[in-house]
Tab-separated table of C-alpha atoms and ligand atoms in Angstrom:
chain	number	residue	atom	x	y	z
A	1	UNK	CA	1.040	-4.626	51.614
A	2	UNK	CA	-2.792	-3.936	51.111
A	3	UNK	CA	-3.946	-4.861	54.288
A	4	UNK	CA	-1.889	-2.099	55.743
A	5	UNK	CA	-3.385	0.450	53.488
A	6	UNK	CA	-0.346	2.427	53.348
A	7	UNK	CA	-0.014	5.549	51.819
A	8	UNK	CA	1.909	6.564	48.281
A	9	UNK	CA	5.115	7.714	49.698
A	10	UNK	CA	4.865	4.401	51.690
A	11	UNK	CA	4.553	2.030	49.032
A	12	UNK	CA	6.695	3.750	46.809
A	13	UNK	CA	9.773	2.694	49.731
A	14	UNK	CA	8.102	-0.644	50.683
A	15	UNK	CA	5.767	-2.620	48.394
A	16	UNK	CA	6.908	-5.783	46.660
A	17	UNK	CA	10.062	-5.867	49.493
A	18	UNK	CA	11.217	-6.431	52.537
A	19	UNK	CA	14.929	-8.003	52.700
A	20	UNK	CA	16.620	-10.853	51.264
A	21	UNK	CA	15.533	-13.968	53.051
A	22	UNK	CA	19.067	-14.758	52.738
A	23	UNK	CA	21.717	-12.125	53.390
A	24	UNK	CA	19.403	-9.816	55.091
A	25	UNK	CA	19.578	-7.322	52.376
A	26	UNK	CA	17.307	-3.915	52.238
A	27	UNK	CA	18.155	-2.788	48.715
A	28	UNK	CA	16.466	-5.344	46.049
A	29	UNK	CA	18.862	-7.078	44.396
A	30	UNK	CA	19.572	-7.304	41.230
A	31	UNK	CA	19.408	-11.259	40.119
A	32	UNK	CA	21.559	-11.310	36.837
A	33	UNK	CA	20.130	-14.555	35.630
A	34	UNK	CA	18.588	-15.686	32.643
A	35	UNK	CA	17.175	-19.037	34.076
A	36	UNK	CA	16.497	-20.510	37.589
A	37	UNK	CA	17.491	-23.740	38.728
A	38	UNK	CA	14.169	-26.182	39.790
A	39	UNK	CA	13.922	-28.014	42.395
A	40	UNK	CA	12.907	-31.410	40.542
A	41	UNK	CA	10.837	-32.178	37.214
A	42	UNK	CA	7.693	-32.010	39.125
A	43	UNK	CA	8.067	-28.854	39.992
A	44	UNK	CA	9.458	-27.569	36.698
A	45	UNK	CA	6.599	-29.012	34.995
A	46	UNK	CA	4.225	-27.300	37.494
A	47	UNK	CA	5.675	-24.153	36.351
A	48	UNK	CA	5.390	-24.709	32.891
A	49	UNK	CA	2.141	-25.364	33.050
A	50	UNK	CA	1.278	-22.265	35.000
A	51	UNK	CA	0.283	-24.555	37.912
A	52	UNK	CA	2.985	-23.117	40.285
A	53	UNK	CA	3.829	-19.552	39.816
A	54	UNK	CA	7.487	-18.799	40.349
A	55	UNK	CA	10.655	-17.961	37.748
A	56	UNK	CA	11.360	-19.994	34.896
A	57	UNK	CA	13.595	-17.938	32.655
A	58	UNK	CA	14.383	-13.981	32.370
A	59	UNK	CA	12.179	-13.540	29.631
A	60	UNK	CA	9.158	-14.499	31.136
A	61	UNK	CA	10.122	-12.873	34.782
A	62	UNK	CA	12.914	-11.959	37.101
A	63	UNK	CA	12.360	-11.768	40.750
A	64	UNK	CA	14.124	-8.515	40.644
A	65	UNK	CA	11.526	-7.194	38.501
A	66	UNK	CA	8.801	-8.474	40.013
A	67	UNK	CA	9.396	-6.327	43.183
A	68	UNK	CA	9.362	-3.056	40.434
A	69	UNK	CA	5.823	-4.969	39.376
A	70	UNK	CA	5.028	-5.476	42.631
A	71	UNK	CA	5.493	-1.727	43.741
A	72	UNK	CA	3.890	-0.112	40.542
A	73	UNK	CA	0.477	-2.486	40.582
A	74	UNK	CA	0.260	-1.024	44.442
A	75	UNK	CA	0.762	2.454	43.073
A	76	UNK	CA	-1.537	2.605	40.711
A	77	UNK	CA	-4.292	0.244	43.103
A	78	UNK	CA	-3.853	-2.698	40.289
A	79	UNK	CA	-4.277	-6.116	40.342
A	80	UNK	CA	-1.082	-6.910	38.651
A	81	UNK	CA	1.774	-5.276	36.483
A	82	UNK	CA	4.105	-6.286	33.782
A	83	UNK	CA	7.634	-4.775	33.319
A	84	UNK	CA	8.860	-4.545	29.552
A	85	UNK	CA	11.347	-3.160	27.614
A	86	UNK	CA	10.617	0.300	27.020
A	87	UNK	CA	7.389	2.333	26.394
A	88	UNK	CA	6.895	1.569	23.234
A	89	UNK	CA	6.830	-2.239	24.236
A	90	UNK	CA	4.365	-1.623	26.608
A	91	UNK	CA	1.937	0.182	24.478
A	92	UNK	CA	3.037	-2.528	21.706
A	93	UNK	CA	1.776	-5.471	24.124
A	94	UNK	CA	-1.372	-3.966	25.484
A	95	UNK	CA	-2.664	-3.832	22.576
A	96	UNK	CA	-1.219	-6.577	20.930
A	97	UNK	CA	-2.315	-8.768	24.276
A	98	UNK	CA	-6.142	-8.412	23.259
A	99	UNK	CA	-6.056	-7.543	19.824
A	100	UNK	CA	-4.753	-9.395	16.429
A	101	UNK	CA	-4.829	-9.271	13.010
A	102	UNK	CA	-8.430	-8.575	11.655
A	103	UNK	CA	-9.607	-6.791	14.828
A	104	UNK	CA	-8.893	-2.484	15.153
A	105	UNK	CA	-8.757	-0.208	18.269
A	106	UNK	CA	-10.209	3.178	18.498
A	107	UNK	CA	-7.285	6.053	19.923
A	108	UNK	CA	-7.274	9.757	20.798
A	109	UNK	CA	-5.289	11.449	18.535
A	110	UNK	CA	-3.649	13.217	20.776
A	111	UNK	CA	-0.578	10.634	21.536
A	112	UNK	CA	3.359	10.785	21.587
A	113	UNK	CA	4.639	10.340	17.900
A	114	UNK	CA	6.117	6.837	18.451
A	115	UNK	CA	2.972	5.447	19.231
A	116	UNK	CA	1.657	7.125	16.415
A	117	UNK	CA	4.263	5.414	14.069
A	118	UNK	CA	3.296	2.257	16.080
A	119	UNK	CA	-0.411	2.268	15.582
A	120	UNK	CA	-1.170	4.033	12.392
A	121	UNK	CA	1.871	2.121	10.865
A	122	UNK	CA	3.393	-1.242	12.171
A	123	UNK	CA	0.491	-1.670	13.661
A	124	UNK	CA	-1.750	-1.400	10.354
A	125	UNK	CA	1.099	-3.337	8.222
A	126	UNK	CA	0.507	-6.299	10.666
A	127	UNK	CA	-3.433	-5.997	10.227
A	128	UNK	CA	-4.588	-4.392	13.060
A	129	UNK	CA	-6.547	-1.252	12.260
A	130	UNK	CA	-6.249	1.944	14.591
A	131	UNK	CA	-8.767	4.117	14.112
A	132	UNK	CA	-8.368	8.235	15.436
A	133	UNK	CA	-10.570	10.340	16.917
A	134	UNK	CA	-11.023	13.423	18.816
A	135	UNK	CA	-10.225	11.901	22.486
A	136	UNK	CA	-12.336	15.061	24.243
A	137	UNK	CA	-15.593	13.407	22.325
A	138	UNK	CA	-16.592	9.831	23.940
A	139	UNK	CA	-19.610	9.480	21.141
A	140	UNK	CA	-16.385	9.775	18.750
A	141	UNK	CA	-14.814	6.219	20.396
A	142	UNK	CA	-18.169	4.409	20.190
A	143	UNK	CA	-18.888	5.964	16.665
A	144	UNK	CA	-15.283	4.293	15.211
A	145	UNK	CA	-15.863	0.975	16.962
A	146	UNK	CA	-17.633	-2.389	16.030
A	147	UNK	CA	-17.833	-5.942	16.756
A	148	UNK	CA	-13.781	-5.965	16.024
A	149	UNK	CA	-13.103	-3.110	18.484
A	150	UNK	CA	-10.877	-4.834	21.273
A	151	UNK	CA	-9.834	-1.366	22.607
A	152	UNK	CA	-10.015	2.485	23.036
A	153	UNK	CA	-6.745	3.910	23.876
A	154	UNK	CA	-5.818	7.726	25.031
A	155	UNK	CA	-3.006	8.716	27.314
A	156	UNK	CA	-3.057	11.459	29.781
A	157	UNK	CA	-1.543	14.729	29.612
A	158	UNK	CA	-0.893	14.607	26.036
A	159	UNK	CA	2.176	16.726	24.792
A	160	UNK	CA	1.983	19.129	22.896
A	161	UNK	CA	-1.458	20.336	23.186
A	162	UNK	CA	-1.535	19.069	27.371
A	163	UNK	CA	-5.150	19.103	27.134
A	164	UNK	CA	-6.825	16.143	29.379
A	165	UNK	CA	-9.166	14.118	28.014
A	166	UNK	CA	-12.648	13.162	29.619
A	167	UNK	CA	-11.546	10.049	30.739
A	168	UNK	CA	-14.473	8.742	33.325
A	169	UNK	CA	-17.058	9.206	30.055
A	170	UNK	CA	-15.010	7.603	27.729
A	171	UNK	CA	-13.987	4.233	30.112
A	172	UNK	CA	-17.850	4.341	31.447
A	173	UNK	CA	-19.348	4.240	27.602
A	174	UNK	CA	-16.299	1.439	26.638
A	175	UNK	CA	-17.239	-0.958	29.504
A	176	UNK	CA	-21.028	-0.249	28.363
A	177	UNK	CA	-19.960	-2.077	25.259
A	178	UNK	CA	-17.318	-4.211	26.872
A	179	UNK	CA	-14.518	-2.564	25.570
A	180	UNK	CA	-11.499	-1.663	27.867
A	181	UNK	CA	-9.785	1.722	27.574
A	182	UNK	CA	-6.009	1.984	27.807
A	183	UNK	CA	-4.262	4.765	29.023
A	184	UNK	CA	-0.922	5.858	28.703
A	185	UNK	CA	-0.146	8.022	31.723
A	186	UNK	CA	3.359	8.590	31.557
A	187	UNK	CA	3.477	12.158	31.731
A	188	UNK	CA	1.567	11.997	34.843
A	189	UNK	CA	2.604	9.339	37.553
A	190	UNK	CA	1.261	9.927	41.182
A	191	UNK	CA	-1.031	12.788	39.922
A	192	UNK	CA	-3.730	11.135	37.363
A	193	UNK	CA	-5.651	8.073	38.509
A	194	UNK	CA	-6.770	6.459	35.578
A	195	UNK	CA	-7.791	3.047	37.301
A	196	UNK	CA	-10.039	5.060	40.004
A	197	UNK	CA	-11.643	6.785	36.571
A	198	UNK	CA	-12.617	3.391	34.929
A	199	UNK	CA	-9.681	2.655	32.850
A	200	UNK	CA	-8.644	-0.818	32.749
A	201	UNK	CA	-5.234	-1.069	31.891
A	202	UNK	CA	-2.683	1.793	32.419
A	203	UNK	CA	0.847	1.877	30.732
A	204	UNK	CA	3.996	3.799	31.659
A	205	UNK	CA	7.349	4.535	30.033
A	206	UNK	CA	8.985	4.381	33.038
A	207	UNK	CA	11.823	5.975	31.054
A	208	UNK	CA	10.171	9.435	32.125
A	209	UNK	CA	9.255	10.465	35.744
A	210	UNK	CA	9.293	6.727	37.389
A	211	UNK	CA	13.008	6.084	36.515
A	212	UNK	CA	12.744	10.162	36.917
A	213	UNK	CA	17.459	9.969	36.280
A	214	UNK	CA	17.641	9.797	32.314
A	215	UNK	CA	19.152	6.611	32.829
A	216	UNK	CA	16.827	3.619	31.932
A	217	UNK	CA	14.256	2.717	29.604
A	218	UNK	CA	11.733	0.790	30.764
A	219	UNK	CA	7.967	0.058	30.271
A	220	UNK	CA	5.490	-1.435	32.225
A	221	UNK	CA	1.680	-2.729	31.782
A	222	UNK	CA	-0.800	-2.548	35.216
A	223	UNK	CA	-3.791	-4.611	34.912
A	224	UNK	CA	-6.632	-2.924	36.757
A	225	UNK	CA	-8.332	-6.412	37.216
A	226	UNK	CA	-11.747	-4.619	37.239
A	227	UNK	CA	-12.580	-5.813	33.528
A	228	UNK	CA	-14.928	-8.258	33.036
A	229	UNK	CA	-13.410	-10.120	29.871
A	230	UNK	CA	-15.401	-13.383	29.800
A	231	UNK	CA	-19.018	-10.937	30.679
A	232	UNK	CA	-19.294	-10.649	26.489
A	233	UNK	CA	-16.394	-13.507	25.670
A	234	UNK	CA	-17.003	-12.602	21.812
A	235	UNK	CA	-15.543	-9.555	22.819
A	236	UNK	CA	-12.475	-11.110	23.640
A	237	UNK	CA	-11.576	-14.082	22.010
A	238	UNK	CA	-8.183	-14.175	22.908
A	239	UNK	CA	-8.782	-14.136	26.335
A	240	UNK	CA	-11.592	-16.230	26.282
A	241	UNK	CA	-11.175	-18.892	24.004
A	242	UNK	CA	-8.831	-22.039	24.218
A	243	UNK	CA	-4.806	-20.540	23.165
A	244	UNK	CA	-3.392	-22.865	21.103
A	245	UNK	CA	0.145	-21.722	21.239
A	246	UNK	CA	-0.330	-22.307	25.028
A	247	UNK	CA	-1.697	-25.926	25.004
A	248	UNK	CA	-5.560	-24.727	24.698
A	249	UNK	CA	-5.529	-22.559	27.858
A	250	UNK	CA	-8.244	-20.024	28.244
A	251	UNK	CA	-6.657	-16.992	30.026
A	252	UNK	CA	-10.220	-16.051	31.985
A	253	UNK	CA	-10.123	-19.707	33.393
A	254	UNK	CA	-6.178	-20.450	33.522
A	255	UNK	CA	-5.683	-16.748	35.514
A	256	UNK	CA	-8.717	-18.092	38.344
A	257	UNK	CA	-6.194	-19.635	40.868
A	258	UNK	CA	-4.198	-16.456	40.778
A	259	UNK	CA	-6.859	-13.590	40.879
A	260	UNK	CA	-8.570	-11.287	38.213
A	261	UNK	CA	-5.221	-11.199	36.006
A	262	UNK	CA	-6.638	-12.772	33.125
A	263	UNK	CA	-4.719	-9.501	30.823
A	264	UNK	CA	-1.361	-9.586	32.839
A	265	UNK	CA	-1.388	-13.468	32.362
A	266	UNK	CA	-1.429	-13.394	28.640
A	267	UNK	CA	1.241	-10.297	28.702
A	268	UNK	CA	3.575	-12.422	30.350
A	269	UNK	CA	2.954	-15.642	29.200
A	270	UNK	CA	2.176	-15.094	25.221
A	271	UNK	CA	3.757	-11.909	24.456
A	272	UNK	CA	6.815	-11.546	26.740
A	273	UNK	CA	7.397	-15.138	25.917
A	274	UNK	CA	6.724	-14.763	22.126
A	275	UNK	CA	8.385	-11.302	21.362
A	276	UNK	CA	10.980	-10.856	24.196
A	277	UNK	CA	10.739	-7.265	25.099
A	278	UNK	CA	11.885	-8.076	28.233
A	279	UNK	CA	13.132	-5.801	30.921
A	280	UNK	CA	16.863	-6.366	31.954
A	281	UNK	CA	16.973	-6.401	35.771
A	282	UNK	CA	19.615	-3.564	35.858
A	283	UNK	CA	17.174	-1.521	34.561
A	284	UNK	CA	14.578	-2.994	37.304
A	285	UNK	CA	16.721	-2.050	39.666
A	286	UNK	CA	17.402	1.441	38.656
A	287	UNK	CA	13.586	1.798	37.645
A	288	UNK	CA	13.218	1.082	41.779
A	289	UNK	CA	15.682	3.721	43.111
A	290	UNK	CA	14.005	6.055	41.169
A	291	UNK	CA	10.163	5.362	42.567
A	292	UNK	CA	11.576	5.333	45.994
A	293	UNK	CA	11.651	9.457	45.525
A	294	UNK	CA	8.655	9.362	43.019
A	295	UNK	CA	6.410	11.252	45.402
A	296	UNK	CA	8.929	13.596	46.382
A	297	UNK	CA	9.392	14.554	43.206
A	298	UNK	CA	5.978	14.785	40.986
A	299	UNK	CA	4.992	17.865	43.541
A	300	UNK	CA	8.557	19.902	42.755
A	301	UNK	CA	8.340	19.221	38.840
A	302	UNK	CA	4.624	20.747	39.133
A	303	UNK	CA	5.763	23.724	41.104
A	304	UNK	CA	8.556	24.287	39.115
A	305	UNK	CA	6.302	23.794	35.840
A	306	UNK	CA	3.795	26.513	37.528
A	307	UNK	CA	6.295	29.158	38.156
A	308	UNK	CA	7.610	28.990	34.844
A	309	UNK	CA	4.100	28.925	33.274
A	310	UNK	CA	3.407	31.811	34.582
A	311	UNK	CA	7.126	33.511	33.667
A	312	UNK	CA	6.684	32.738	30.491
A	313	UNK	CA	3.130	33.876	30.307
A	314	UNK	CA	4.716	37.630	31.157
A	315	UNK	CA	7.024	37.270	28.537
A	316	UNK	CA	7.105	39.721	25.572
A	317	UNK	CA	9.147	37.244	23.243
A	318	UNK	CA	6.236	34.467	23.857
A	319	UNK	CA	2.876	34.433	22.136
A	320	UNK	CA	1.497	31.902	24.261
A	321	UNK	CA	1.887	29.356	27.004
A	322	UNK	CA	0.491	25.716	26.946
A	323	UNK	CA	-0.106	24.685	30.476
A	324	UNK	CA	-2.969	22.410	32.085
A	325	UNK	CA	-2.939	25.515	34.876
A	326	UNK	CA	-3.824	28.219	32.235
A	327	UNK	CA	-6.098	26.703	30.127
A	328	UNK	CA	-10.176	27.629	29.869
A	329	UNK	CA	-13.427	26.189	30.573
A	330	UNK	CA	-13.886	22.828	29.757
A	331	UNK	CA	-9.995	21.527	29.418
A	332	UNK	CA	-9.404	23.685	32.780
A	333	UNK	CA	-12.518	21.819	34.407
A	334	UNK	CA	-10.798	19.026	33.331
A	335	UNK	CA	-7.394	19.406	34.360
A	336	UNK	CA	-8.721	20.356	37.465
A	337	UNK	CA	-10.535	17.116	38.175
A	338	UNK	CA	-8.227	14.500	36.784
A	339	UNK	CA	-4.957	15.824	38.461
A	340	UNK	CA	-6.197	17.463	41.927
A	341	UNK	CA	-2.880	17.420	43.174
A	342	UNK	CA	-1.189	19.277	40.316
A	343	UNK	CA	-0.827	19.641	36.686
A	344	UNK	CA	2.595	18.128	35.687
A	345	UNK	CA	5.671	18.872	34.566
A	346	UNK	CA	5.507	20.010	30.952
A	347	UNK	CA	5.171	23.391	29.649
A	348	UNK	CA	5.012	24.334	25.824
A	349	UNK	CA	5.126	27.999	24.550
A	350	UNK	CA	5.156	29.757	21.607
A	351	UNK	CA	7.420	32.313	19.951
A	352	UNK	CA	6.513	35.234	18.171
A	353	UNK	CA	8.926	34.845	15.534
A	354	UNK	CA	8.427	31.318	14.953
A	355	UNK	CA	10.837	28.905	13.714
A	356	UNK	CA	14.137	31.127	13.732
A	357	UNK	CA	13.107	32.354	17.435
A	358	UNK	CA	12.615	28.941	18.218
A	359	UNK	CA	16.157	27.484	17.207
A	360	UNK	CA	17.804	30.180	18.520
A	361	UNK	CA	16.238	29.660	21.761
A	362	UNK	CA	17.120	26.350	21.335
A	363	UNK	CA	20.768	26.904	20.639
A	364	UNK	CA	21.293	29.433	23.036
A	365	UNK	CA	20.199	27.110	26.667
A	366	UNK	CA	22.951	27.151	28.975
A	367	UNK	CA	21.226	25.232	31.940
A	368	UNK	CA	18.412	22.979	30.570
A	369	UNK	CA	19.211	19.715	28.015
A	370	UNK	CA	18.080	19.947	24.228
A	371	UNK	CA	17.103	16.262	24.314
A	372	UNK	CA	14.096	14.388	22.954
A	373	UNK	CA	12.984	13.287	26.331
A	374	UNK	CA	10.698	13.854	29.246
A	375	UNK	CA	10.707	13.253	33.044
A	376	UNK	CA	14.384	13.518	33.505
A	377	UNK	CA	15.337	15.426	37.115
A	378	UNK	CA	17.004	17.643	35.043
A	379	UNK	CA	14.833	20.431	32.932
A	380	UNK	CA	15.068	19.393	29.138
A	381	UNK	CA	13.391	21.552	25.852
A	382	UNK	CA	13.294	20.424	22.120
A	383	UNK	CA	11.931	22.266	19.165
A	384	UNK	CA	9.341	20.073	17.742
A	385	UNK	CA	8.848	21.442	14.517
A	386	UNK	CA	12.961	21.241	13.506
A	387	UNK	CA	12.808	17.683	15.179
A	388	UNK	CA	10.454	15.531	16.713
A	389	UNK	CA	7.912	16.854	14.097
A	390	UNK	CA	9.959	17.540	11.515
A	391	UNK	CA	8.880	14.799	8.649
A	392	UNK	CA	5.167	16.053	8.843
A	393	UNK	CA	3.932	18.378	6.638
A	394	UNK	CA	2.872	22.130	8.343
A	395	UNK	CA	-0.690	20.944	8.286
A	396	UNK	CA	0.014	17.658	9.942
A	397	UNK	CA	2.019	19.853	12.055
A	398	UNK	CA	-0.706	22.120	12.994
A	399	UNK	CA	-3.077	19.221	13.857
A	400	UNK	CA	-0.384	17.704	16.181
A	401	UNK	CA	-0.655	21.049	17.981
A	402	UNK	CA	3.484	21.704	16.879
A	403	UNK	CA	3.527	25.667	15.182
A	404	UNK	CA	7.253	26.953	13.779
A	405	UNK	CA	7.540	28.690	17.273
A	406	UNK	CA	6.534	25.979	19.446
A	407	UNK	CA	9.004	24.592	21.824
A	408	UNK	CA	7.953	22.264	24.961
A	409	UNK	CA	10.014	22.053	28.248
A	410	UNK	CA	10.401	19.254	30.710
A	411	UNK	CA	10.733	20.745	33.806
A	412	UNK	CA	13.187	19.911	36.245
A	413	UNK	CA	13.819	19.456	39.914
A	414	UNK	CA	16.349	22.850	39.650
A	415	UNK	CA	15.771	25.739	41.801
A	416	UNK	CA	13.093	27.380	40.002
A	417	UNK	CA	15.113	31.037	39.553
A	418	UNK	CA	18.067	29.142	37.721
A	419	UNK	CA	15.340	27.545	35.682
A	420	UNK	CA	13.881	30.844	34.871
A	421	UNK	CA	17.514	32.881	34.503
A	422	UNK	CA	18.607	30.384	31.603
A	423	UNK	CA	14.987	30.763	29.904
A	424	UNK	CA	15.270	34.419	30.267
A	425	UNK	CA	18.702	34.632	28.107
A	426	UNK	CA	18.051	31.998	25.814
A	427	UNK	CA	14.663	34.199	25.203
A	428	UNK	CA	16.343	37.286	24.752
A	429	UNK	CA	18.844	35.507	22.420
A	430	UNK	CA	15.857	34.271	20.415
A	431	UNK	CA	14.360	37.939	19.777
A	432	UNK	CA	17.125	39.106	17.863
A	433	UNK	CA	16.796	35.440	15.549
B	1	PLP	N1	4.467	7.197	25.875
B	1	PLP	C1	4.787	8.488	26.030
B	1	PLP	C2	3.733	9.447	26.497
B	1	PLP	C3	6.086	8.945	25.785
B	1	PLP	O1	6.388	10.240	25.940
B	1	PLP	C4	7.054	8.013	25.337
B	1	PLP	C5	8.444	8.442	25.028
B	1	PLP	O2	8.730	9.612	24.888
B	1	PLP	C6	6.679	6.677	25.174
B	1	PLP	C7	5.390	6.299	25.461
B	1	PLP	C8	7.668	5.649	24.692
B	1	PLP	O3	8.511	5.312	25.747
B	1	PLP	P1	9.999	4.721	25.585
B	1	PLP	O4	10.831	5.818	25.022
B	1	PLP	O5	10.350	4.301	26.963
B	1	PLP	O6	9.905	3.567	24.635
């Protein structure tokens, strides 16, 4: 597909597929097999030892899923993608793909709360050390990182506070140093760029806006193949020195016949193989239907987002608005120049009578979903602080950007007046909490 240079909405229909060689078949289909017969033990063997790529068992790959892989690595302008599991696999085995016990990764702060329980937990239980900091400061990545830093992690769009980090400064100062950031764009498919902004790996739950139906979860990892692991190989021993769970292969030498996938390589062939968060290819599948409208979509859930901003902004019940569009100086700046073509589908607010305004508001939604989820077609809320949030403390609370009033919306692909009818009743319901 590259040499064509197609366009977004192009890909998004075309890239990774054409038809079935056999039947003739447009739609992908959806290969519900765990293992592939080979054509003899030559070739087997070839595939073992990563001499031949092609399927050798559902774990490892599916060729159902590699057309999903296939469509997001063109997407995003990667060199190569990995479909997991779920989100939370994928921002398990990005890390867990370059970092082990003994090393630590430096992360923004300002990330979802699973991958908070991931990193400052499991992820510390297991020996790997994840060190916070302020993601709007670069000097704060480089300050928390040392000769075990195998990392810096932030994700885009951050909810609740939606407040975009500087992402060129930080991914410029890493690869100074020869560390790789990670981002985490979920909340913003088609309208951040990380990989054009110097990030080297970018991760999606494609639970949220890819799938974009509230019917599959889904992760996937893209290897930018821009990073230059073997330029300090101390850096990254795991990618650099001899694997011995995968007969001594170095993943900088072993990925040279297939292109600057060194990352992806190990994803697949260590961790899918070794912890099994593999994607089922029903879940491929749907994940596909659902980028085939992708860039339809994104622009409707920001328009939509922007006229209920701006509602709600009016509002005499609210006491403020959290919206990339509204913010000031530097964040605005920010927002503007990270997501030129719009700012997303999320919108939090506040209440002025706090947590009582907030469940009533809750309680009293006709149209949108009370559901902890984001990116559905559908416009969803939740009350963080009587859910989500609810087992931290009101200062932990505070610092999470999650006050007693706070409620965030997902919004949806409705007709924006519906949208804004249901708020308006739920909000007058809420003033009399
Ligand atoms: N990253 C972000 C930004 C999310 O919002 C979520 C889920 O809400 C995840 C990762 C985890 O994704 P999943 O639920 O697909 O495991």
């Amino acid at each position: 597909m590259a040499k064509h240079n197609y366009h977004p909405e192009t890909l998004a229909l075309h890239a990774g597929w054409r038809a079935d060689p056999t039947t003739g078949s447009v739609a992908p289909p959806i290969h519900q097999t765990t293992s592939y017969q080979f054509a003899d033990s030559d070739q087997a063997a070839r595939r073992f030892g990563l001499q031949e790529p092609g399927p050798i068992y559902t774990r490892l790959g599916n060729p159902t899923t590699e057309i999903l892989e296939q469509r997001l690595a063109a997407l995003e302008g990667g060199a190569a993608a990995v479909a997991v599991a779920s989100g939370q696999a994928a921002s398990a085995c990005a890390v867990q793909t370059i970092a082990t016990a003994g090393d630590n990764i430096v992360c923004g702060t300002d990330i979802y709360g699973g991958t908070w329980n991931l990193y400052a937990h499991t992820f510390r239980n297991m020996g790997i050390d994840v060190r916070f900091v302020d993601p709007s400061n670069p000097e704060a990545f480089l300050k928390a990182s040392d000769d075990r830093t195998r990392a810096w992690y932030l994700e885009m769009l951050p909810n609740p506070k939606l407040v975009v980090p500087p992402l060129a400064e930080i991914a410029s100062l890493g690869r100074k140093h020869h560390i790789p950031l990670i981002v985490d764009n979920t909340a913003a498919p088609m309208l951040a760029h990380p990989l054009e902004h110097g990030a080297a790996i970018v991760i999606y739950s494609a639970t949220k806006y890819i799938g974009g139906h509230g019917t599959s979860i889904g992760g996937i990892i893209i290897d930018g193949g821009t990073f230059d692991w073997a330029a300090k190989p101390e850096r990254h021993p795991l990618l650099t020195t001899p694997d011995p769970s995968y007969h001594g292969a170095v993943w900088t030498e072993a990925a040279k016949p297939f292109g600057p996938i060194a990352y992806a390589l190990r994803v697949r062939a260590v961790l899918l193989r070794d912890m099994g968060a593999a994607l089922s290819p029903f879940n491929a599948f749907q994940l596909l239907q659902g980028i085939e409208t992708l860039p339809l979509r994104m622009p409707r859930h920001c328009e939509n987002a922007v006229t209920v901003a701006r509602y709600l902004e009016r509002h005499p019940a609210v006491s403020k608005v959290i919206y990339p569009a509204l913010q000031k100086g530097e964040s605005f700046k920010r927002a503007q120049h990270y997501l030129p073509e719009g700012y997303g589908g999320l919108v939090g607010f506040e209440l002025k009578n706090g947590l009582k305004g907030g469940k009533r508001f809750i309680d009293s939604l006709e149209l949108l979903y009370h559901v902890a989820n984001i990116g559905d077609a559908r416009s969803l809320a939740i009350h963080p602080a009587s859910t989500t949030h609810s087992q931290l403390t009101p200062e932990e609370q505070e610092a999470a950007g999650v006050s007693p009033g706070y409620v965030r919306l997902s919004i949806g692909l409705e007709h924006p007046d519906d949208i804004i009818a249901d708020l308006e009743q739920a909000l007058e319901k809420s003033r009399k909490a």
